[in-house]
mmCIF file of C-alpha atoms in Angstrom:
data_model
loop_
_atom_site.group_PDB
_atom_site.id
_atom_site.type_symbol
_atom_site.label_atom_id
_atom_site.label_comp_id
_atom_site.label_asym_id
_atom_site.label_seq_id
_atom_site.Cartn_x
_atom_site.Cartn_y
_atom_site.Cartn_z
ATOM 1 C CA MET A 29 15.896 9.010 14.283
ATOM 2 C CA PRO A 30 14.013 7.090 11.660
ATOM 3 C CA THR A 31 15.013 5.178 8.533
ATOM 4 C CA ILE A 32 13.537 6.098 5.630
ATOM 5 C CA SER A 33 14.467 4.503 2.657
ATOM 6 C CA PRO A 34 13.401 5.142 -1.072
ATOM 7 C CA SER A 35 12.281 1.448 -2.824
ATOM 8 C CA GLU A 36 15.191 0.939 -5.202
ATOM 9 C CA ARG A 37 12.246 -0.821 -7.882
ATOM 10 C CA ILE A 38 9.306 1.280 -7.392
ATOM 11 C CA GLU A 39 9.689 5.073 -8.033
ATOM 12 C CA GLY A 40 7.103 7.158 -5.431
ATOM 13 C CA VAL A 41 7.486 3.892 -2.785
ATOM 14 C CA VAL A 42 9.037 4.475 0.391
ATOM 15 C CA LEU A 43 10.025 2.001 3.113
ATOM 16 C CA VAL A 44 10.466 3.799 6.476
ATOM 17 C CA GLU A 45 11.650 2.104 10.759
ATOM 18 C CA PRO A 46 10.896 3.847 13.191
ATOM 19 C CA ASP A 47 12.155 4.150 15.994
ATOM 20 C CA VAL A 48 11.456 1.951 19.051
ATOM 21 C CA HIS A 49 11.543 2.915 22.170
ATOM 22 C CA VAL A 50 10.872 0.420 24.840
ATOM 23 C CA ASP A 51 11.167 0.926 28.450
ATOM 24 C CA PRO A 52 9.696 -0.977 31.812
ATOM 25 C CA ARG A 53 6.354 0.625 31.029
ATOM 26 C CA GLY A 54 5.846 -1.097 27.615
ATOM 27 C CA ARG A 55 6.683 0.645 24.296
ATOM 28 C CA PHE A 56 6.204 3.480 22.019
ATOM 29 C CA VAL A 57 6.753 4.134 18.832
ATOM 30 C CA GLU A 58 6.290 7.511 16.046
ATOM 31 C CA THR A 59 4.616 5.793 13.564
ATOM 32 C CA TYR A 60 3.915 8.883 11.385
ATOM 33 C CA ARG A 61 5.438 12.444 10.775
ATOM 34 C CA ARG A 62 4.086 14.808 7.355
ATOM 35 C CA GLU A 63 8.144 15.601 7.209
ATOM 36 C CA TRP A 64 8.839 12.548 6.080
ATOM 37 C CA PHE A 65 7.598 12.456 3.242
ATOM 38 C CA PRO A 66 8.489 16.756 1.695
ATOM 39 C CA GLN A 67 6.832 15.967 -1.450
ATOM 40 C CA GLY A 68 3.195 14.038 0.006
ATOM 41 C CA ALA A 69 0.433 16.071 1.102
ATOM 42 C CA GLU A 70 -0.954 16.200 3.664
ATOM 43 C CA MET A 71 -2.947 12.904 5.636
ATOM 44 C CA VAL A 72 -6.833 13.559 5.898
ATOM 45 C CA GLN A 73 -8.765 10.389 6.865
ATOM 46 C CA ALA A 74 -6.879 7.259 9.234
ATOM 47 C CA ASN A 75 -8.523 3.343 8.406
ATOM 48 C CA ARG A 76 -7.933 0.915 10.575
ATOM 49 C CA SER A 77 -8.742 -3.121 8.828
ATOM 50 C CA GLU A 78 -8.791 -6.380 10.377
ATOM 51 C CA LYS A 79 -8.067 -8.732 8.157
ATOM 52 C CA ALA A 80 -8.607 -12.829 9.522
ATOM 53 C CA ALA A 81 -5.741 -15.596 8.131
ATOM 54 C CA GLY A 82 -5.407 -15.854 3.744
ATOM 55 C CA SER A 83 -7.275 -13.219 3.551
ATOM 56 C CA LEU A 84 -6.327 -10.869 0.359
ATOM 57 C CA ALA A 85 -7.173 -7.317 0.151
ATOM 58 C CA GLY A 86 -6.643 -6.429 -3.450
ATOM 59 C CA LEU A 87 -5.225 -4.968 -5.214
ATOM 60 C CA HIS A 88 -6.841 -1.215 -5.999
ATOM 61 C CA TYR A 89 -5.051 1.926 -6.667
ATOM 62 C CA HIS A 90 -5.700 5.263 -6.541
ATOM 63 C CA ARG A 91 -5.413 7.596 -9.446
ATOM 64 C CA PHE A 92 -4.171 10.855 -6.747
ATOM 65 C CA GLN A 93 -4.765 9.347 -3.917
ATOM 66 C CA THR A 94 -1.233 8.703 -1.763
ATOM 67 C CA ASP A 95 -1.531 5.771 0.705
ATOM 68 C CA TYR A 96 0.918 5.536 4.085
ATOM 69 C CA PHE A 97 0.025 1.233 5.673
ATOM 70 C CA TYR A 98 1.463 -0.048 8.731
ATOM 71 C CA ALA A 99 0.724 -3.144 11.031
ATOM 72 C CA LEU A 100 -0.095 -3.071 14.487
ATOM 73 C CA ARG A 101 -0.815 -6.625 14.842
ATOM 74 C CA GLY A 102 0.593 -10.355 12.872
ATOM 75 C CA ARG A 103 2.139 -9.431 9.276
ATOM 76 C CA ALA A 104 1.120 -8.574 6.458
ATOM 77 C CA ARG A 105 1.573 -9.934 3.030
ATOM 78 C CA PHE A 106 2.346 -5.860 1.322
ATOM 79 C CA GLY A 107 2.294 -6.599 -3.031
ATOM 80 C CA LEU A 108 2.442 -3.552 -5.510
ATOM 81 C CA CYS A 109 2.633 -3.160 -8.992
ATOM 82 C CA ASP A 110 2.961 0.291 -11.141
ATOM 83 C CA LEU A 111 0.818 0.285 -13.342
ATOM 84 C CA ARG A 112 1.351 3.921 -14.329
ATOM 85 C CA ARG A 113 1.554 4.833 -17.686
ATOM 86 C CA GLY A 114 5.400 6.691 -18.589
ATOM 87 C CA SER A 115 6.621 5.660 -14.636
ATOM 88 C CA ALA A 116 10.808 5.116 -14.665
ATOM 89 C CA THR A 117 9.660 2.009 -12.840
ATOM 90 C CA GLU A 118 6.119 1.066 -15.003
ATOM 91 C CA GLY A 119 5.519 -2.974 -14.397
ATOM 92 C CA ALA A 120 8.014 -3.167 -11.463
ATOM 93 C CA THR A 121 6.686 -5.369 -8.495
ATOM 94 C CA LEU A 122 7.468 -5.330 -4.981
ATOM 95 C CA VAL A 123 6.577 -7.697 -2.379
ATOM 96 C CA VAL A 124 6.977 -5.790 1.082
ATOM 97 C CA GLU A 125 6.033 -8.098 4.308
ATOM 98 C CA LEU A 126 4.988 -5.440 7.270
ATOM 99 C CA THR A 127 4.398 -7.141 11.236
ATOM 100 C CA GLY A 128 3.306 -5.553 15.033
ATOM 101 C CA GLU A 129 6.731 -7.607 16.278
ATOM 102 C CA HIS A 130 8.873 -5.564 13.755
ATOM 103 C CA ASP A 131 7.115 -1.059 13.540
ATOM 104 C CA GLY A 132 7.951 -0.433 9.666
ATOM 105 C CA GLY A 133 5.054 1.741 7.509
ATOM 106 C CA LEU A 134 4.774 1.319 3.789
ATOM 107 C CA LEU A 135 3.794 4.553 1.355
ATOM 108 C CA VAL A 136 1.698 4.077 -1.370
ATOM 109 C CA PRO A 137 1.774 6.653 -4.752
ATOM 110 C CA PRO A 138 -1.055 7.002 -6.845
ATOM 111 C CA GLY A 139 -0.621 4.531 -9.241
ATOM 112 C CA VAL A 140 0.169 2.137 -7.806
ATOM 113 C CA ALA A 141 -2.116 -0.985 -7.088
ATOM 114 C CA HIS A 142 -1.315 -2.504 -4.172
ATOM 115 C CA GLY A 143 -3.471 -4.976 -1.603
ATOM 116 C CA PHE A 144 -2.554 -7.178 1.606
ATOM 117 C CA LEU A 145 -2.485 -10.773 2.298
ATOM 118 C CA ALA A 146 -3.360 -11.794 5.999
ATOM 119 C CA VAL A 147 -0.423 -14.250 6.557
ATOM 120 C CA THR A 148 -1.458 -14.336 9.890
ATOM 121 C CA ASP A 149 -4.620 -12.572 11.583
ATOM 122 C CA VAL A 150 -3.790 -8.707 10.253
ATOM 123 C CA LEU A 151 -5.079 -5.549 12.624
ATOM 124 C CA VAL A 152 -3.546 -2.443 9.783
ATOM 125 C CA THR A 153 -4.155 0.641 9.959
ATOM 126 C CA TYR A 154 -2.992 3.740 6.761
ATOM 127 C CA LEU A 155 -4.047 7.186 6.086
ATOM 128 C CA VAL A 156 -4.667 8.355 3.148
ATOM 129 C CA ASP A 157 -4.453 11.545 1.217
ATOM 130 C CA HIS A 158 -7.571 12.164 0.162
ATOM 131 C CA TYR A 159 -10.857 10.725 1.044
ATOM 132 C CA TYR A 160 -13.232 8.094 -0.364
ATOM 133 C CA ASP A 161 -13.818 8.780 -3.408
ATOM 134 C CA PRO A 162 -15.978 5.585 -5.201
ATOM 135 C CA GLN A 163 -14.825 6.825 -8.405
ATOM 136 C CA ASP A 164 -11.228 7.493 -7.467
ATOM 137 C CA GLU A 165 -11.377 2.426 -5.791
ATOM 138 C CA LEU A 166 -9.813 0.849 -9.057
ATOM 139 C CA GLY A 167 -8.176 -2.642 -8.844
ATOM 140 C CA VAL A 168 -6.966 -4.680 -10.724
ATOM 141 C CA ALA A 169 -6.646 -8.573 -10.726
ATOM 142 C CA TRP A 170 -4.757 -10.120 -7.383
ATOM 143 C CA ASP A 171 -3.634 -12.960 -9.291
ATOM 144 C CA ASP A 172 -2.674 -11.493 -12.575
ATOM 145 C CA PRO A 173 0.073 -13.917 -14.379
ATOM 146 C CA GLU A 174 1.514 -10.666 -16.238
ATOM 147 C CA ILE A 175 1.892 -8.556 -12.795
ATOM 148 C CA GLY A 176 3.036 -11.940 -10.863
ATOM 149 C CA LEU A 177 3.037 -10.944 -7.714
ATOM 150 C CA GLU A 178 4.229 -13.756 -4.901
ATOM 151 C CA TRP A 179 1.443 -14.126 -2.591
ATOM 152 C CA GLY A 180 2.254 -17.552 -1.538
ATOM 153 C CA ILE A 181 -1.055 -18.315 -1.628
ATOM 154 C CA ALA A 182 -3.204 -19.811 -4.419
ATOM 155 C CA GLU A 183 -6.779 -19.367 -2.720
ATOM 156 C CA PRO A 184 -7.099 -16.653 -0.660
ATOM 157 C CA VAL A 185 -10.460 -14.578 0.785
ATOM 158 C CA LEU A 186 -12.059 -12.413 -1.341
ATOM 159 C CA SER A 187 -14.075 -9.890 -0.888
ATOM 160 C CA ALA A 188 -16.012 -9.975 -3.863
ATOM 161 C CA ARG A 189 -15.287 -6.838 -5.829
ATOM 162 C CA ASP A 190 -11.548 -7.986 -5.111
ATOM 163 C CA GLY A 191 -12.828 -11.135 -6.950
ATOM 164 C CA ALA A 192 -13.890 -9.198 -9.518
ATOM 165 C CA ASN A 193 -11.011 -6.909 -10.403
ATOM 166 C CA PRO A 194 -10.010 -6.529 -14.521
ATOM 167 C CA ARG A 195 -6.722 -8.154 -16.362
ATOM 168 C CA PRO A 196 -4.919 -4.896 -16.032
ATOM 169 C CA THR A 197 -5.282 -5.166 -20.280
ATOM 170 C CA ALA A 198 -8.826 -5.247 -19.640
ATOM 171 C CA ILE A 199 -9.149 -1.358 -17.798
ATOM 172 C CA PRO A 200 -10.412 1.789 -20.574
ATOM 173 C CA PRO A 201 -7.005 3.441 -21.269
ATOM 174 C CA GLY A 202 -9.384 6.867 -18.741
ATOM 175 C CA LEU A 203 -8.457 4.422 -16.578
ATOM 176 C CA LEU A 204 -5.526 3.663 -15.860
ATOM 177 C CA PRO A 205 -2.904 6.299 -14.141
ATOM 178 C CA THR A 206 -0.136 8.307 -15.960
ATOM 179 C CA ALA A 207 2.730 8.642 -14.166
ATOM 180 C CA PRO A 208 3.729 12.632 -13.255
ATOM 181 C CA GLY A 209 4.702 14.378 -15.861
ATOM 182 C CA ALA A 210 4.239 11.482 -18.769
ATOM 183 C CA SER A 211 2.088 11.263 -21.431
ATOM 184 C CA ALA A 212 -1.120 8.273 -21.633
ATOM 185 C CA TYR A 213 -0.241 6.547 -24.726
#
């Protein structure tokens, strides 16, 4: 049985340590199973991201989409911040490393900003529970001092989009996520 561990720092974030089966032919790992996340929606799209060492993707967030990340090769440092207004863990941060050498998955719910640094050249796959929607592709500054994520790099390689992401205080209220059952302030 895989180990499914809800994060103690950010509500709704789940870490997965799957079973690994090794024999003389190689290895087999079941990387995702719907029943591991009883509260989640069905995953409808799979994506692949390859990044060179020193590249940083994010911070991104979605108001409606859940992401499930899995590193297949290399080492990726994921940074997360709960942006959901009214969440029990609002403002909490978490840094998690996923590597191709030690199998593990990371489920990120809507409203939790997330990004990853390619500590080495890395290949990451991820599943999402909504088809791509440019209206739900939002971002926040990766280096915001109030978020305070420890990336371990001062000048990562960024896309133009990620380099232009706003500070949380500059995000219009209608684009800030709200925790389920909470009212926006």
